[in-house]
Amino acid sequence: MNTASKTVLVLAIEGMSCGHCVTKVTKALSGIPGVEITSVAVGTAHLIVADAAAENASLAALAVAGYPARSASPATSSLKQVGGCCGGASANDEAKTGGGSCCG
């Protein structure tokens, strides 16, 4: 990646509730050209992207993996997890209740 054009991208990711979700999100983002993963935790991912195409590819890969995401700054992210591990819903996704969990 050209260091002059790198952009730090913070994503708020819906539907993540456990370590299994973190692994799935990390795998979904791995190998995307122009994307460097700096961290993935429940509800967020921090990336360094080369350009808008890499950002779009990241969002598309997460959507395909079942984890819709949007750009967010760390200070303003409003996603909150409910129900602990395998609760299956974020506070922003009231339609899911327990049964939509990645763990089973």
GROMACS .gro file of C-alpha atoms in nm:
model
  104
    1MET     CA    1   0.000   0.000   0.000
    2ASN     CA    2   0.115   0.351  -0.073
    3THR     CA    3   0.161   0.516   0.268
    4ALA     CA    4   0.053   0.855   0.132
    5SER     CA    5  -0.299   0.734   0.054
    6LYS     CA    6  -0.370   0.515   0.359
    7THR     CA    7  -0.681   0.593   0.562
    8VAL     CA    8  -0.769   0.468   0.907
    9LEU     CA    9  -1.121   0.324   0.904
   10VAL     CA   10  -1.322   0.239   1.213
   11LEU     CA   11  -1.626   0.021   1.149
   12ALA     CA   12  -1.924  -0.035   1.376
   13ILE     CA   13  -2.033  -0.392   1.308
   14GLU     CA   14  -2.377  -0.527   1.391
   15GLY     CA   15  -2.451  -0.878   1.511
   16MET     CA   16  -2.118  -0.953   1.678
   17SER     CA   17  -2.161  -1.107   2.023
   18CYS     CA   18  -1.866  -1.340   2.091
   19GLY     CA   19  -1.518  -1.456   1.998
   20HIS     CA   20  -1.657  -1.676   1.721
   21CYS     CA   21  -1.802  -1.363   1.559
   22VAL     CA   22  -1.464  -1.188   1.589
   23THR     CA   23  -1.301  -1.481   1.409
   24LYS     CA   24  -1.562  -1.478   1.130
   25VAL     CA   25  -1.525  -1.101   1.081
   26THR     CA   26  -1.145  -1.128   1.077
   27LYS     CA   27  -1.161  -1.404   0.815
   28ALA     CA   28  -1.407  -1.201   0.605
   29LEU     CA   29  -1.167  -0.905   0.601
   30SER     CA   30  -0.847  -1.104   0.553
   31GLY     CA   31  -0.702  -1.104   0.207
   32ILE     CA   32  -0.894  -0.805   0.073
   33PRO     CA   33  -0.648  -0.610  -0.144
   34GLY     CA   34  -0.562  -0.274   0.008
   35VAL     CA   35  -0.691  -0.362   0.357
   36GLU     CA   36  -0.475  -0.400   0.667
   37ILE     CA   37  -0.656  -0.517   0.982
   38THR     CA   38  -0.527  -0.346   1.296
   39SER     CA   39  -0.786  -0.487   1.538
   40VAL     CA   40  -1.120  -0.662   1.555
   41ALA     CA   41  -1.330  -0.677   1.873
   42VAL     CA   42  -1.697  -0.741   1.942
   43GLY     CA   43  -1.883  -0.463   1.760
   44THR     CA   44  -1.585  -0.291   1.594
   45ALA     CA   45  -1.299  -0.328   1.352
   46HIS     CA   46  -1.010  -0.092   1.295
   47LEU     CA   47  -0.860  -0.107   0.947
   48ILE     CA   48  -0.612   0.080   0.734
   49VAL     CA   49  -0.744   0.102   0.380
   50ALA     CA   50  -0.566   0.207   0.063
   51ASP     CA   51  -0.865   0.370  -0.105
   52ALA     CA   52  -1.244   0.385  -0.139
   53ALA     CA   53  -1.247   0.056  -0.332
   54ALA     CA   54  -1.084  -0.122  -0.038
   55GLU     CA   55  -1.334   0.034   0.202
   56ASN     CA   56  -1.626  -0.072  -0.017
   57ALA     CA   57  -1.484  -0.423  -0.051
   58SER     CA   58  -1.458  -0.446   0.330
   59LEU     CA   59  -1.819  -0.342   0.381
   60ALA     CA   60  -1.935  -0.584   0.110
   61ALA     CA   61  -1.736  -0.875   0.258
   62LEU     CA   62  -1.886  -0.813   0.602
   63ALA     CA   63  -2.239  -0.796   0.460
   64VAL     CA   64  -2.187  -1.130   0.281
   65ALA     CA   65  -2.057  -1.279   0.609
   66GLY     CA   66  -2.375  -1.163   0.784
   67TYR     CA   67  -2.229  -0.869   0.976
   68PRO     CA   68  -2.358  -0.537   0.836
   69ALA     CA   69  -2.115  -0.255   0.908
   70ARG     CA   70  -2.088   0.120   0.879
   71SER     CA   71  -1.812   0.374   0.928
   72ALA     CA   72  -1.795   0.515   1.279
   73SER     CA   73  -1.551   0.702   1.495
   74PRO     CA   74  -1.450   0.526   1.817
   75ALA     CA   75  -1.599   0.804   2.029
   76THR     CA   76  -1.939   0.804   1.859
   77SER     CA   77  -2.006   0.434   1.802
   78SER     CA   78  -2.352   0.361   1.939
   79LEU     CA   79  -2.357  -0.017   1.904
   80LYS     CA   80  -2.407  -0.196   2.233
   81GLN     CA   81  -2.427  -0.570   2.275
   82VAL     CA   82  -2.708  -0.726   2.475
   83GLY     CA   83  -2.744  -1.074   2.615
   84GLY     CA   84  -2.372  -1.148   2.647
   85CYS     CA   85  -2.207  -1.416   2.438
   86CYS     CA   86  -2.453  -1.555   2.188
   87GLY     CA   87  -2.722  -1.307   2.286
   88GLY     CA   88  -2.774  -1.278   1.912
   89ALA     CA   89  -2.861  -0.909   1.900
   90SER     CA   90  -2.713  -0.568   1.930
   91ALA     CA   91  -2.908  -0.284   2.085
   92ASN     CA   92  -2.945  -0.146   1.732
   93ASP     CA   93  -3.101  -0.470   1.603
   94GLU     CA   94  -3.419  -0.523   1.803
   95ALA     CA   95  -3.557  -0.768   1.547
   96LYS     CA   96  -3.313  -1.038   1.656
   97THR     CA   97  -3.371  -1.213   1.984
   98GLY     CA   98  -3.149  -1.497   2.095
   99GLY     CA   99  -3.231  -1.729   1.805
  100GLY     CA  100  -3.019  -1.547   1.547
  101SER     CA  101  -2.691  -1.610   1.722
  102CYS     CA  102  -2.384  -1.725   1.534
  103CYS     CA  103  -2.318  -1.987   1.800
  104GLY     CA  104  -2.613  -2.202   1.746
   0.00000   0.00000   0.00000
